[in-house]
Amino acid sequence: MAADGQSVRTGPLSGITVVDVSRILAGPYCTLMLAELGARVIKVETPETGDDARHYGPFVNGKSAYFQSINRGKESIALNLKQDDDRAIFDDLLATADVVVENFRPGTMEKLGYGWDTLHPKYPKLIYAAASGFGHSGPDMTRPAYDMVVQGMGGIMSVTGHPGTPPTRIGMSIGDIGSGLYTAVGLLSALYHRTMTGEATKVDIGMFDCQLALLENAAMRYFTSGVAPGPLGARHPSITPFEAFETADGYIIIAAGNDSLFRKMADGLGRPDWKDDPRFVSNPLRAENVETLKVEIEAVLKADTTEHWMSVLDVAGVPAGPINNIGQAVNYPQAAARNMIVDVDDPITGPMKVIGNPIKISGFADPTTRAPAPNLDQDRATILKEIGR
């Protein structure tokens, strides 16, 4: 049953109830994805202050737009899990839920009496998902962590930026978002396992682990060479040409990912001689001569605009794209065509735009509007009535 003021949920996870005691970003991003797929998500927040993200800007009429973007379509009840009356309510919620999600430091839920070992015998069908800095095992298990801590420790910052420049954080919270997505994948797998076997399981996600899992090519270059790779700016480490190139009025990404695409690019740019140049006839040779090739490509591209070369490369069938700023990206026609910018009509902020759901599934609607993020404790009466209190 949906909360008062919210439309009935539709989606492949309709009928699934998630009790969400996570906060800030990693856990809430996971539960946002579950809500977008139709699950009912009940946020259990600290009384008076709520989720820390409620206090992060930007703000519209005093309400956090950041919180709105991560918690839209959820419900909120404020409970103090150190008080007996609120613990009894929380127990009733867990008894009716399919999943509980938390992203506290390991040991926190155990101190409260709500760790996996306690909950599983009591609620044998309840799936438990934990996202923490380093997971629930290992020597760093109890260390605190935020996004940029694991970006640094997980190696991603060492390959981000340009050679010789100071360490550079990836421009969005890949530490939190990555672990939130992996937590969602783990939860969906656990739900399927429970459907097939009747057994509920614990999902244990470490943000540091997720950063390692995202290293892909960089890790393999280290494993095969024994040398830790460094930053390369806007260039792919092993495919050439595959980077940002300067034009007359900006930059363009050209991603000629194989020999055929390179030949098409050469023809499109009016340099068919590159196809037979012994320095460029194969990807390994182009990678050896990457700087020389870049100089030659930019000598052509600087003669005209990014828009001009985009049209040329589109006709040639070569993957290419401009480097959009955030405004250009969210206003790009493809974003609208894919319903990736949706509206939230919040009674406090008024109409707001937020990013839509990238997961499109046939047979389920992808509406152009979303329910707003809840005010702290706004769904208390409805939730208590449903659990008979």
Coordinates of C-alpha atoms in Angstrom, one line a residue:
M1 CA 0.0 0.0 0.0
A2 CA 1.3 3.4 -0.9
A3 CA 1.5 6.2 1.6
D4 CA -1.2 9.0 1.6
G5 CA -0.6 11.4 -1.2
Q6 CA 1.5 9.0 -3.3
S7 CA 0.3 7.1 -6.3
V8 CA 0.2 3.3 -6.4
R9 CA 3.6 2.0 -7.3
T10 CA 4.1 0.0 -10.4
G11 CA 7.3 -1.8 -11.5
P12 CA 9.0 -5.1 -11.3
L13 CA 9.6 -4.7 -7.5
S14 CA 6.0 -3.8 -6.7
G15 CA 5.0 -5.6 -3.5
I16 CA 8.5 -5.5 -2.1
T17 CA 8.9 -3.4 1.1
V18 CA 12.3 -2.0 2.0
V19 CA 13.1 -0.6 5.5
D20 CA 15.9 1.9 4.9
V21 CA 18.0 2.9 7.9
S22 CA 20.8 4.2 5.7
R23 CA 21.7 7.9 5.3
I24 CA 23.6 10.4 3.1
L25 CA 24.3 8.7 -0.2
A26 CA 25.5 5.1 -0.7
G27 CA 22.5 3.3 1.0
P28 CA 19.9 5.9 -0.1
Y29 CA 21.1 5.7 -3.7
C30 CA 20.6 1.9 -3.6
T31 CA 17.1 2.3 -2.2
L32 CA 16.3 5.1 -4.7
M33 CA 17.0 2.6 -7.5
L34 CA 14.7 0.1 -5.7
A35 CA 12.0 2.7 -5.4
E36 CA 12.3 3.6 -9.1
L37 CA 11.7 -0.1 -9.8
G38 CA 8.5 -0.1 -7.8
A39 CA 9.6 -1.1 -4.3
R40 CA 8.1 0.7 -1.3
V41 CA 10.9 2.3 0.6
I42 CA 10.3 3.4 4.2
K43 CA 13.1 5.6 5.5
V44 CA 13.7 5.3 9.2
E45 CA 15.4 8.5 10.3
T46 CA 16.8 10.0 13.5
P47 CA 14.2 12.2 15.3
E48 CA 14.7 16.0 14.9
T49 CA 17.7 15.9 12.6
G50 CA 16.9 13.1 10.2
D51 CA 19.2 12.0 7.4
D52 CA 22.4 14.1 7.3
A53 CA 21.6 14.8 3.6
R54 CA 18.7 16.9 4.6
H55 CA 21.2 19.5 5.7
Y56 CA 23.3 19.5 2.4
G57 CA 22.7 22.2 -0.2
P58 CA 21.6 23.5 -2.5
F59 CA 18.3 24.5 -0.8
V60 CA 15.0 25.6 -2.3
N61 CA 12.7 27.3 0.2
G62 CA 14.6 25.7 3.0
K63 CA 14.4 22.1 1.7
S64 CA 17.5 20.3 0.4
A65 CA 17.4 19.7 -3.4
Y66 CA 20.3 17.3 -2.8
F67 CA 18.1 15.2 -0.5
Q68 CA 15.2 15.5 -3.0
S69 CA 17.3 14.0 -5.7
I70 CA 18.2 10.9 -3.7
N71 CA 15.1 10.3 -1.6
R72 CA 12.2 11.1 -3.9
G73 CA 9.3 8.7 -3.8
K74 CA 10.2 7.3 -0.3
E75 CA 8.3 7.5 3.0
S76 CA 9.7 8.8 6.3
I77 CA 9.2 7.8 9.9
A78 CA 11.5 9.1 12.7
L79 CA 12.5 6.5 15.3
N80 CA 15.0 6.5 18.1
L81 CA 16.4 3.0 18.1
K82 CA 17.7 3.4 21.6
Q83 CA 14.2 3.9 23.0
D84 CA 11.9 1.0 23.8
D85 CA 8.7 2.3 22.2
D86 CA 10.4 3.2 19.0
R87 CA 12.3 -0.1 18.9
A88 CA 8.9 -1.9 19.2
I89 CA 7.7 0.0 16.1
F90 CA 10.9 -0.8 14.3
D91 CA 10.5 -4.5 15.1
D92 CA 7.0 -4.4 13.7
L93 CA 8.3 -2.8 10.5
L94 CA 11.0 -5.4 10.1
A95 CA 8.4 -8.2 10.6
T96 CA 6.5 -7.0 7.5
A97 CA 9.5 -6.0 5.4
D98 CA 11.4 -7.9 2.7
V99 CA 14.6 -6.0 3.0
V100 CA 16.5 -3.8 5.5
V101 CA 19.3 -1.6 4.2
E102 CA 21.9 0.1 6.4
N103 CA 25.2 1.8 5.8
F104 CA 26.6 2.3 9.3
R105 CA 30.1 1.4 10.4
P106 CA 30.2 -2.3 11.1
G107 CA 29.2 -3.1 14.7
T108 CA 26.7 -0.2 15.0
M109 CA 23.7 -2.3 14.2
E110 CA 25.0 -5.0 16.4
K111 CA 25.3 -2.6 19.3
L112 CA 21.6 -1.6 18.8
G113 CA 20.6 -5.3 18.7
Y114 CA 19.8 -5.3 15.0
G115 CA 22.7 -7.1 13.4
W116 CA 22.3 -9.9 11.0
D117 CA 23.0 -12.6 13.5
T118 CA 20.2 -11.3 15.7
L119 CA 17.7 -10.4 13.0
H120 CA 17.9 -13.6 10.8
P121 CA 16.6 -16.0 13.4
K122 CA 13.9 -13.6 14.3
Y123 CA 12.9 -12.7 10.8
P124 CA 14.0 -15.6 8.6
K125 CA 12.6 -14.1 5.4
L126 CA 14.2 -10.7 5.9
I127 CA 17.2 -9.9 3.6
Y128 CA 19.8 -7.8 5.2
A129 CA 22.0 -5.4 3.1
A130 CA 24.9 -3.5 4.5
A131 CA 27.1 -1.0 2.7
S132 CA 30.1 0.3 4.6
G133 CA 33.5 1.7 3.9
F134 CA 35.4 -1.6 4.0
G135 CA 32.8 -4.3 4.5
H136 CA 32.1 -6.6 7.4
S137 CA 35.5 -8.4 7.5
G138 CA 39.2 -7.6 7.2
P139 CA 41.6 -5.5 9.2
D140 CA 40.0 -2.2 8.1
M141 CA 36.5 -3.3 8.9
T142 CA 35.8 -0.7 11.6
R143 CA 37.5 2.3 9.9
P144 CA 35.2 5.2 9.0
A145 CA 35.1 6.2 5.3
Y146 CA 33.5 8.7 3.1
D147 CA 33.4 8.8 -0.7
M148 CA 36.8 10.6 -1.3
V149 CA 38.6 8.4 1.2
V150 CA 37.8 5.2 -0.8
Q151 CA 38.4 7.0 -4.1
G152 CA 41.9 7.7 -2.8
M153 CA 42.5 4.3 -1.2
G154 CA 41.0 2.3 -4.0
G155 CA 43.4 3.6 -6.7
I156 CA 40.9 5.5 -8.8
M157 CA 42.3 9.0 -8.0
S158 CA 45.8 7.8 -9.0
V159 CA 44.6 7.4 -12.6
T160 CA 42.4 10.5 -12.7
G161 CA 43.6 13.9 -14.0
H162 CA 46.6 14.8 -16.0
P163 CA 50.2 13.7 -15.6
G164 CA 52.1 15.7 -13.1
T165 CA 49.1 17.4 -11.5
P166 CA 47.9 17.0 -7.9
P167 CA 45.5 14.2 -7.0
T168 CA 42.1 14.7 -8.6
R169 CA 38.8 13.5 -7.2
I170 CA 36.4 12.2 -9.8
G171 CA 33.8 14.9 -10.3
M172 CA 30.9 12.9 -8.8
S173 CA 30.7 10.6 -5.8
I174 CA 31.8 7.4 -7.5
G175 CA 32.7 5.8 -4.1
D176 CA 29.2 6.2 -2.8
I177 CA 27.3 5.7 -6.1
G178 CA 29.4 2.6 -7.1
S179 CA 28.7 0.9 -3.7
G180 CA 25.0 1.9 -3.9
L181 CA 24.7 0.3 -7.3
Y182 CA 26.5 -2.9 -6.2
T183 CA 24.3 -3.0 -3.1
A184 CA 21.3 -2.9 -5.4
V185 CA 22.6 -5.7 -7.6
G186 CA 23.4 -7.8 -4.5
L187 CA 19.9 -7.2 -3.1
L188 CA 18.2 -8.1 -6.3
S189 CA 20.2 -11.3 -6.4
A190 CA 19.3 -12.1 -2.8
L191 CA 15.6 -11.5 -3.6
Y192 CA 15.8 -13.9 -6.5
H193 CA 17.6 -16.5 -4.3
R194 CA 14.9 -16.1 -1.7
T195 CA 12.2 -16.7 -4.4
M196 CA 14.0 -19.8 -5.6
T197 CA 15.0 -21.3 -2.2
G198 CA 13.0 -19.5 0.5
E199 CA 16.3 -18.5 2.2
A200 CA 17.1 -14.9 3.1
T201 CA 20.7 -13.8 3.0
K202 CA 23.0 -11.0 4.1
V203 CA 24.5 -8.7 1.4
D204 CA 27.8 -7.2 2.5
I205 CA 29.2 -4.4 0.3
G206 CA 32.5 -2.5 1.0
M207 CA 33.0 0.8 -0.7
F208 CA 36.7 0.0 -1.0
D209 CA 35.9 -3.3 -2.7
C210 CA 33.7 -1.5 -5.2
Q211 CA 36.5 0.9 -6.2
L212 CA 38.7 -2.1 -6.9
A213 CA 36.0 -3.7 -9.0
L214 CA 35.7 -0.5 -11.1
L215 CA 39.4 -0.4 -11.9
E216 CA 39.0 -2.6 -15.0
N217 CA 41.8 -1.8 -17.5
A218 CA 44.0 -0.1 -14.9
A219 CA 44.2 -3.2 -12.7
M220 CA 45.0 -5.4 -15.6
R221 CA 47.8 -3.2 -16.8
Y222 CA 49.3 -3.5 -13.3
F223 CA 48.8 -7.2 -13.1
T224 CA 50.5 -7.8 -16.5
S225 CA 53.3 -5.3 -16.1
G226 CA 53.9 -4.9 -12.4
V227 CA 53.9 -1.2 -12.9
A228 CA 51.2 1.0 -11.4
P229 CA 49.6 3.2 -14.2
G230 CA 49.2 6.9 -13.7
P231 CA 46.8 9.5 -15.0
L232 CA 46.5 10.1 -18.7
G233 CA 44.1 13.1 -18.9
A234 CA 41.4 12.5 -21.4
R235 CA 43.1 9.5 -23.2
H236 CA 42.3 5.8 -23.1
P237 CA 45.3 3.9 -21.9
S238 CA 45.3 1.2 -24.6
I239 CA 43.1 2.3 -27.6
T240 CA 44.3 4.9 -30.0
P241 CA 42.9 7.4 -31.1
F242 CA 40.5 7.4 -28.1
E243 CA 40.6 10.8 -26.4
A244 CA 39.7 14.5 -26.4
F245 CA 41.1 16.5 -29.3
E246 CA 41.2 20.3 -29.7
T247 CA 39.1 21.9 -32.4
A248 CA 38.8 25.5 -33.5
D249 CA 36.4 26.4 -30.7
G250 CA 36.8 23.7 -28.1
Y251 CA 37.2 19.9 -27.8
I252 CA 35.8 16.8 -29.3
I253 CA 36.0 13.2 -28.2
I254 CA 36.9 10.7 -30.9
A255 CA 36.7 7.0 -30.0
A256 CA 38.1 5.0 -32.9
G257 CA 38.0 1.7 -31.1
N258 CA 39.3 -0.6 -33.9
D259 CA 41.2 -0.5 -37.2
S260 CA 38.0 -0.2 -39.2
L261 CA 36.9 2.9 -37.3
F262 CA 40.3 4.4 -37.6
R263 CA 40.2 4.0 -41.4
K264 CA 36.8 5.6 -41.5
M265 CA 38.1 8.5 -39.4
A266 CA 41.0 9.0 -41.7
D267 CA 38.8 9.2 -44.7
G268 CA 36.3 11.5 -42.9
L269 CA 39.0 13.9 -41.8
G270 CA 40.5 14.0 -45.3
R271 CA 43.7 12.1 -44.4
P272 CA 43.4 8.7 -46.2
D273 CA 47.2 8.5 -46.1
W274 CA 47.0 7.6 -42.4
K275 CA 45.5 4.3 -43.3
D276 CA 48.7 3.1 -44.9
D277 CA 51.1 5.0 -42.7
P278 CA 53.3 2.3 -41.0
R279 CA 53.1 4.1 -37.7
F280 CA 49.3 3.9 -37.6
V281 CA 48.2 0.7 -39.4
S282 CA 47.3 -1.2 -36.2
N283 CA 46.1 -0.2 -32.8
P284 CA 49.4 -1.4 -31.1
L285 CA 51.4 0.8 -33.5
R286 CA 49.0 3.8 -33.0
A287 CA 49.4 3.4 -29.2
E288 CA 53.2 3.5 -29.6
N289 CA 52.9 6.7 -31.7
V290 CA 50.0 8.2 -29.8
E291 CA 51.5 11.7 -29.4
T292 CA 52.5 11.9 -33.0
L293 CA 49.1 10.9 -34.2
K294 CA 47.4 13.4 -31.9
V295 CA 49.4 16.2 -33.3
E296 CA 48.4 15.2 -36.8
I297 CA 44.7 14.8 -35.9
E298 CA 44.6 18.2 -34.1
A299 CA 46.3 19.9 -37.1
V300 CA 43.1 18.9 -39.1
L301 CA 40.6 19.6 -36.4
K302 CA 41.8 23.1 -35.4
A303 CA 40.7 24.3 -38.9
D304 CA 37.0 24.1 -38.0
T305 CA 34.5 23.9 -35.1
T306 CA 33.4 21.0 -32.9
E307 CA 30.0 21.2 -34.5
H308 CA 31.4 20.8 -38.0
W309 CA 33.6 17.8 -37.1
M310 CA 30.7 16.2 -35.2
S311 CA 28.7 16.3 -38.5
V312 CA 31.6 14.9 -40.5
L313 CA 32.3 12.0 -38.1
D314 CA 28.6 11.2 -37.7
V315 CA 28.4 10.8 -41.5
A316 CA 31.6 8.7 -41.4
G317 CA 30.2 6.4 -38.7
V318 CA 32.9 7.2 -36.2
P319 CA 31.9 7.4 -32.5
A320 CA 32.4 11.0 -31.4
G321 CA 30.9 13.6 -29.1
P322 CA 31.3 17.0 -27.7
I323 CA 32.4 17.6 -24.1
N324 CA 29.2 19.0 -22.6
N325 CA 28.9 20.9 -19.4
I326 CA 26.2 19.8 -17.0
G327 CA 23.7 22.2 -18.4
Q328 CA 24.3 21.1 -22.0
A329 CA 24.2 17.4 -20.9
V330 CA 20.8 17.6 -19.1
N331 CA 19.3 19.7 -22.0
Y332 CA 20.7 17.4 -24.7
P333 CA 17.8 16.2 -26.9
Q334 CA 18.6 12.5 -26.2
A335 CA 18.0 13.1 -22.5
A336 CA 14.5 14.3 -23.1
A337 CA 13.8 11.5 -25.6
R338 CA 14.8 9.0 -23.0
N339 CA 12.8 10.7 -20.2
M340 CA 16.0 11.2 -18.2
I341 CA 14.8 14.6 -16.8
V342 CA 11.6 14.2 -14.8
D343 CA 9.6 16.6 -12.6
V344 CA 8.9 16.5 -8.9
D345 CA 6.1 18.8 -7.6
D346 CA 7.0 19.3 -4.0
P347 CA 4.7 21.3 -1.8
I348 CA 7.6 23.1 -0.2
T349 CA 10.0 23.7 -3.1
G350 CA 7.5 23.9 -5.9
P351 CA 8.2 22.1 -9.2
M352 CA 11.7 20.8 -9.5
K353 CA 13.6 18.8 -12.1
V354 CA 15.6 15.7 -11.2
I355 CA 17.4 13.0 -13.0
G356 CA 15.2 10.1 -14.2
N357 CA 15.6 6.4 -14.1
P358 CA 18.1 4.9 -16.6
I359 CA 16.6 1.5 -16.3
K360 CA 13.9 1.1 -18.9
I361 CA 11.9 -2.1 -18.7
S362 CA 9.2 -3.1 -21.2
G363 CA 5.8 -3.5 -19.8
F364 CA 6.3 -0.9 -17.1
A365 CA 5.6 2.8 -17.4
D366 CA 8.3 5.4 -17.0
P367 CA 6.3 8.4 -15.9
T368 CA 7.5 12.0 -16.4
T369 CA 6.8 12.9 -12.8
R370 CA 8.0 11.5 -9.5
A371 CA 6.6 11.7 -5.9
P372 CA 8.6 14.2 -3.8
A373 CA 11.1 13.3 -1.1
P374 CA 9.3 13.1 2.3
N375 CA 9.5 15.6 5.0
L376 CA 11.0 14.1 8.2
D377 CA 8.4 11.8 9.9
Q378 CA 5.7 12.8 7.5
D379 CA 4.4 9.2 7.0
R380 CA 4.3 8.3 10.7
A381 CA 0.5 8.2 11.1
T382 CA 0.0 6.1 7.9
I383 CA 2.8 3.6 8.8
L384 CA 1.7 3.2 12.4
K385 CA -1.9 2.5 11.3
E386 CA -0.7 -0.1 8.8
I387 CA 1.2 -2.0 11.6
G388 CA -1.8 -1.8 14.0
R389 CA -0.5 0.9 16.3

